[in-house]
Short mmCIF file of C-alpha atoms in Angstrom, two decimals:
data_model
loop_
_atom_site.label_atom_id
_atom_site.label_comp_id
_atom_site.label_asym_id
_atom_site.label_seq_id
_atom_site.Cartn_x
_atom_site.Cartn_y
_atom_site.Cartn_z
CA UNK V 87 101.66 90.37 116.35
CA UNK V 88 103.58 90.82 113.06
CA UNK V 89 105.62 93.83 112.74
CA UNK V 90 107.79 95.07 109.71
CA UNK V 91 110.47 97.40 110.09
CA UNK V 92 112.05 99.69 107.20
CA UNK V 93 114.75 101.82 108.45
CA UNK V 94 115.63 103.73 105.23
CA UNK V 95 113.12 106.59 104.56
CA UNK V 96 114.86 107.53 101.48
CA UNK V 97 117.71 106.46 99.35
CA UNK V 98 119.52 108.19 96.33
CA UNK V 99 121.35 105.69 93.73
CA UNK V 100 123.23 106.35 90.90
CA UNK V 101 121.51 104.94 87.87
CA UNK V 102 123.03 101.67 86.68
CA UNK V 103 124.28 100.90 90.18
CA UNK V 104 122.56 98.02 92.60
CA UNK V 105 120.58 98.88 95.77
CA UNK V 106 119.73 97.20 98.90
CA UNK V 107 116.38 98.14 100.55
CA UNK V 108 116.33 96.76 104.22
CA UNK V 109 113.49 95.23 105.70
CA UNK V 110 113.33 93.59 108.96
CA UNK V 111 110.44 91.68 110.51
CA UNK V 112 109.18 90.13 113.67
CA UNK V 113 106.51 87.31 114.43
CA UNK V 114 106.09 84.34 116.45
CA UNK V 115 104.37 82.29 113.37
CA UNK V 116 106.13 79.40 112.24
CA UNK V 117 104.88 79.89 108.66
CA UNK V 118 104.88 83.23 106.92
CA UNK V 119 105.52 84.91 103.53
CA UNK V 120 107.58 87.93 103.05
CA UNK V 121 106.62 90.35 100.02
CA UNK V 122 108.05 93.30 98.11
CA UNK V 123 105.99 96.07 96.42
CA UNK V 124 106.69 98.99 94.41
CA UNK V 125 104.47 102.09 94.43
CA UNK V 126 105.22 104.74 91.59
CA UNK V 127 103.72 108.25 92.21
CA UNK V 128 100.60 106.61 90.19
CA UNK V 129 99.54 104.96 93.65
CA UNK V 130 99.18 101.54 92.01
CA UNK V 131 100.83 98.30 94.35
CA UNK V 132 103.01 96.66 92.02
CA UNK V 133 103.85 93.04 93.06
CA UNK V 134 107.67 92.48 92.66
CA UNK V 135 108.75 89.36 94.68
CA UNK V 136 107.91 87.09 97.40
CA UNK V 137 109.67 84.76 99.76
CA UNK V 138 107.99 81.94 101.86
CA UNK V 139 109.51 81.35 105.36
CA UNK V 140 110.73 77.64 104.87
CA UNK V 141 112.29 78.46 100.96
CA UNK V 142 115.66 77.54 101.28
CA UNK V 143 116.56 79.56 98.13
CA UNK V 144 116.64 83.17 97.94
CA UNK V 145 113.58 84.52 95.59
CA UNK V 146 114.66 86.12 92.42
CA UNK V 147 112.55 87.66 89.71
CA UNK V 148 114.48 89.46 86.98
CA UNK V 149 116.21 92.25 88.61
CA UNK V 150 115.10 91.83 91.98
CA UNK V 151 116.27 89.49 94.43
CA UNK V 152 115.20 88.95 98.03
CA UNK V 153 118.28 88.63 100.49
CA UNK V 154 116.70 86.34 103.24
CA UNK V 155 118.40 85.73 106.46
CA UNK V 156 116.02 83.87 108.58
CA UNK V 157 117.94 83.81 111.87
CA UNK V 158 118.52 87.65 111.73
CA UNK V 159 114.56 88.42 110.43
CA UNK V 160 115.56 90.50 107.44
CA UNK V 161 114.44 90.23 103.67
CA UNK V 162 116.39 92.89 102.10
CA UNK V 163 115.42 93.63 98.54
CA UNK V 164 118.15 93.82 96.04
CA UNK V 165 117.76 95.77 92.93
CA UNK V 166 120.39 95.07 89.99
CA UNK V 167 121.38 97.81 87.36
CA UNK V 168 119.17 100.63 88.71
CA UNK V 169 117.19 102.31 86.36
CA UNK V 170 115.27 105.89 86.13
CA UNK V 171 111.90 103.84 86.40
CA UNK V 172 112.86 101.98 89.64
CA UNK V 173 112.25 105.47 91.26
CA UNK V 174 108.91 104.79 93.83
CA UNK V 175 108.32 103.79 97.22
CA UNK V 176 109.11 100.42 98.00
CA UNK V 177 107.11 98.36 100.74
CA UNK V 178 108.24 95.23 102.79
CA UNK V 179 105.13 93.23 103.74
CA UNK V 180 104.67 90.03 105.46
CA UNK V 181 101.76 87.57 105.95
CA UNK V 182 101.14 84.54 108.01
CA UNK V 183 100.95 81.13 106.60
CA UNK V 184 102.95 81.78 103.58
CA UNK V 185 100.00 83.69 101.73
CA UNK V 186 96.45 84.13 101.17
CA UNK V 187 96.37 85.96 104.45
CA UNK V 188 96.16 89.54 105.16
CA UNK V 189 99.46 91.64 105.01
CA UNK V 190 101.39 93.81 107.51
CA UNK V 191 103.25 96.29 105.75
CA UNK V 192 106.31 98.50 106.49
CA UNK V 193 106.77 102.18 106.39
CA UNK V 194 108.24 101.92 103.00
CA UNK V 195 111.44 103.39 101.35
CA UNK V 196 111.32 106.46 98.95
CA UNK V 197 114.01 105.41 96.25
CA UNK V 198 115.36 107.81 93.60
CA UNK V 199 117.80 107.05 91.10
CA UNK V 200 119.76 109.88 90.07
CA UNK V 201 120.67 110.06 86.22
CA UNK Y 251 98.01 87.28 87.68
CA UNK Y 252 94.70 88.71 88.87
CA UNK Y 253 93.23 91.69 86.73
CA UNK Y 254 91.50 94.12 89.13
CA UNK Y 255 89.71 96.92 88.80
CA UNK Y 256 88.26 99.50 91.04
CA UNK Y 257 85.68 102.48 90.48
CA UNK Y 258 85.93 105.13 91.03
CA UNK Y 259 89.36 105.96 90.49
CA UNK Y 260 89.18 109.38 92.24
CA UNK Y 261 86.56 111.54 94.03
CA UNK Y 262 86.02 114.75 95.78
CA UNK Y 263 83.39 114.56 98.44
CA UNK Y 264 81.90 116.64 101.19
CA UNK Y 265 82.10 115.84 104.51
CA UNK Y 266 79.06 114.02 105.93
CA UNK Y 267 78.43 112.30 102.95
CA UNK Y 268 79.34 108.48 101.84
CA UNK Y 269 81.04 107.06 98.75
CA UNK Y 270 80.83 103.35 97.69
CA UNK Y 271 84.06 101.95 96.02
CA UNK Y 272 83.74 98.98 93.77
CA UNK Y 273 86.25 96.48 93.23
CA UNK Y 274 85.85 93.99 90.38
CA UNK Y 275 88.51 90.88 89.90
CA UNK Y 276 88.59 89.04 86.59
CA UNK Y 277 88.95 85.33 88.19
CA UNK Y 278 87.07 84.15 91.14
CA UNK Y 279 88.74 84.50 94.70
CA UNK Y 280 87.90 83.48 97.96
CA UNK Y 281 89.58 86.59 100.16
CA UNK Y 282 89.45 90.24 99.11
CA UNK Y 283 91.16 92.54 101.10
CA UNK Y 284 90.30 96.27 101.66
CA UNK Y 285 93.14 98.78 102.91
CA UNK Y 286 93.50 102.59 103.66
CA UNK Y 287 96.64 104.59 102.72
CA UNK Y 288 96.40 107.87 104.28
CA UNK Y 289 98.40 110.69 102.99
CA UNK Y 290 102.40 109.84 102.98
CA UNK Y 291 101.79 106.54 105.04
CA UNK Y 292 101.93 103.01 104.76
CA UNK Y 293 99.05 100.51 103.97
CA UNK Y 294 96.42 99.69 106.72
CA UNK Y 295 94.37 96.49 106.54
CA UNK Y 296 90.62 97.86 107.10
CA UNK Y 297 88.70 94.32 106.56
CA UNK Y 298 89.14 91.03 105.09
CA UNK Y 299 85.72 90.06 102.84
CA UNK Y 300 84.96 86.40 102.25
CA UNK Y 301 82.05 85.79 99.88
CA UNK Y 302 78.87 84.62 101.83
CA UNK Y 303 80.05 85.82 105.38
CA UNK Y 304 80.40 88.91 107.49
CA UNK Y 305 83.62 90.89 106.77
CA UNK Y 306 86.34 90.72 109.48
CA UNK Y 307 87.51 94.36 110.37
CA UNK Y 308 90.79 95.05 111.82
CA UNK Y 309 91.14 96.84 115.34
CA UNK Y 310 90.28 100.69 114.67
CA UNK Y 311 87.93 100.03 111.99
CA UNK Y 312 83.98 99.34 112.56
CA UNK Y 313 81.31 98.21 110.31
CA UNK Y 314 79.18 101.28 110.73
CA UNK Y 315 82.14 103.30 109.39
CA UNK Y 316 83.19 100.99 106.49
CA UNK Y 317 80.47 98.79 105.59
CA UNK Y 318 81.61 96.13 102.98
CA UNK Y 319 79.56 93.79 100.82
CA UNK Y 320 81.01 90.73 99.02
CA UNK Y 321 77.70 89.33 96.82
CA UNK Y 322 80.14 86.68 94.49
CA UNK Y 323 83.57 85.64 94.32
CA UNK Y 324 84.31 88.32 91.64
CA UNK Y 325 83.15 91.74 93.29
CA UNK Y 326 83.28 93.52 96.51
CA UNK Y 327 82.17 97.12 97.85
CA UNK Y 328 83.36 99.28 100.39
CA UNK Y 329 81.29 102.24 101.56
CA UNK Y 330 82.84 105.12 103.49
CA UNK Y 331 79.95 106.47 105.42
CA UNK Y 332 79.68 110.16 107.08
CA UNK Y 333 82.84 111.18 105.85
CA UNK Y 334 85.04 113.60 107.34
CA UNK Y 335 88.56 115.27 106.00
CA UNK Y 336 90.27 112.63 107.91
CA UNK Y 337 88.78 109.76 105.66
CA UNK Y 338 91.08 111.41 102.82
CA UNK Y 339 93.12 108.75 101.53
CA UNK Y 340 93.89 105.98 98.86
CA UNK Y 341 91.45 102.93 99.30
CA UNK Y 342 92.88 99.58 97.84
CA UNK Y 343 91.48 96.35 97.40
CA UNK Y 344 93.61 93.36 97.20
CA UNK Y 345 92.87 89.58 96.20
CA UNK Y 346 95.12 86.22 96.20
CA UNK Y 347 96.69 85.38 93.17
CA UNK Y 348 96.61 82.02 91.65
CA UNK Y 349 98.77 80.75 94.20
CA UNK Y 350 99.74 81.68 97.83
CA UNK Y 351 102.60 83.46 96.98
CA UNK Y 352 100.98 86.31 95.19
CA UNK Y 353 98.79 89.13 96.43
CA UNK Y 354 97.54 91.61 93.88
CA UNK Y 355 96.50 95.23 94.27
CA UNK Y 356 93.27 97.16 92.47
CA UNK Y 357 94.80 100.79 91.07
CA UNK Y 358 93.14 102.10 93.95
CA UNK Y 359 90.47 104.91 94.86
CA UNK Y 360 91.83 108.30 95.70
CA UNK Y 361 89.42 109.98 97.97
CA UNK Y 362 89.39 113.62 99.11
CA UNK Y 363 86.93 114.81 101.70
CA UNK Y 364 86.49 118.75 101.93
#
């Protein structure tokens, strides 16, 4: 069975600073995918970034990067130069077989950006 | 990226009634997923719906309570039957993207059962 752990229920960060959201995972699958989603107060789930288990390079998408440490089973999300609009819930999730499979979600981290 | 719409966006229903939620995608997809997000909680998968076959339900969810239809590759419905206040949640449908590295969610349906 897959499990995602997010140990930070809430974080407060000053605007323009970088922030790291922690995510650790557990799985027995040799192939898997790791996802990060942002959920603003409106409730929609916004896809941010993806990392495959065999990817050699850390994924990056604009201000988002994923710090993938396979041996430690961690997939932390790094947001550079935080903005007020980054305030939201952030969920880490994983799937087996890289993707196109059901997702298992962590409990989420509520990020608040302070002006 | 896939564009997904859900209807209704929100509803308030009385206990004992049923609500059918629709999910429409702008492109053909093989797999569609239905998730539930109870207040203040994370997302939990209800079932996976493939076109032309019965939906596959996760532990704790049964077809009698959450019947699902998948008549074609762009559409699916989830019915929440015989509702109780505990069914008050956001219900989201999700689909694969153009490649295996993406999964997209609809805007969700906020259901309140009184």
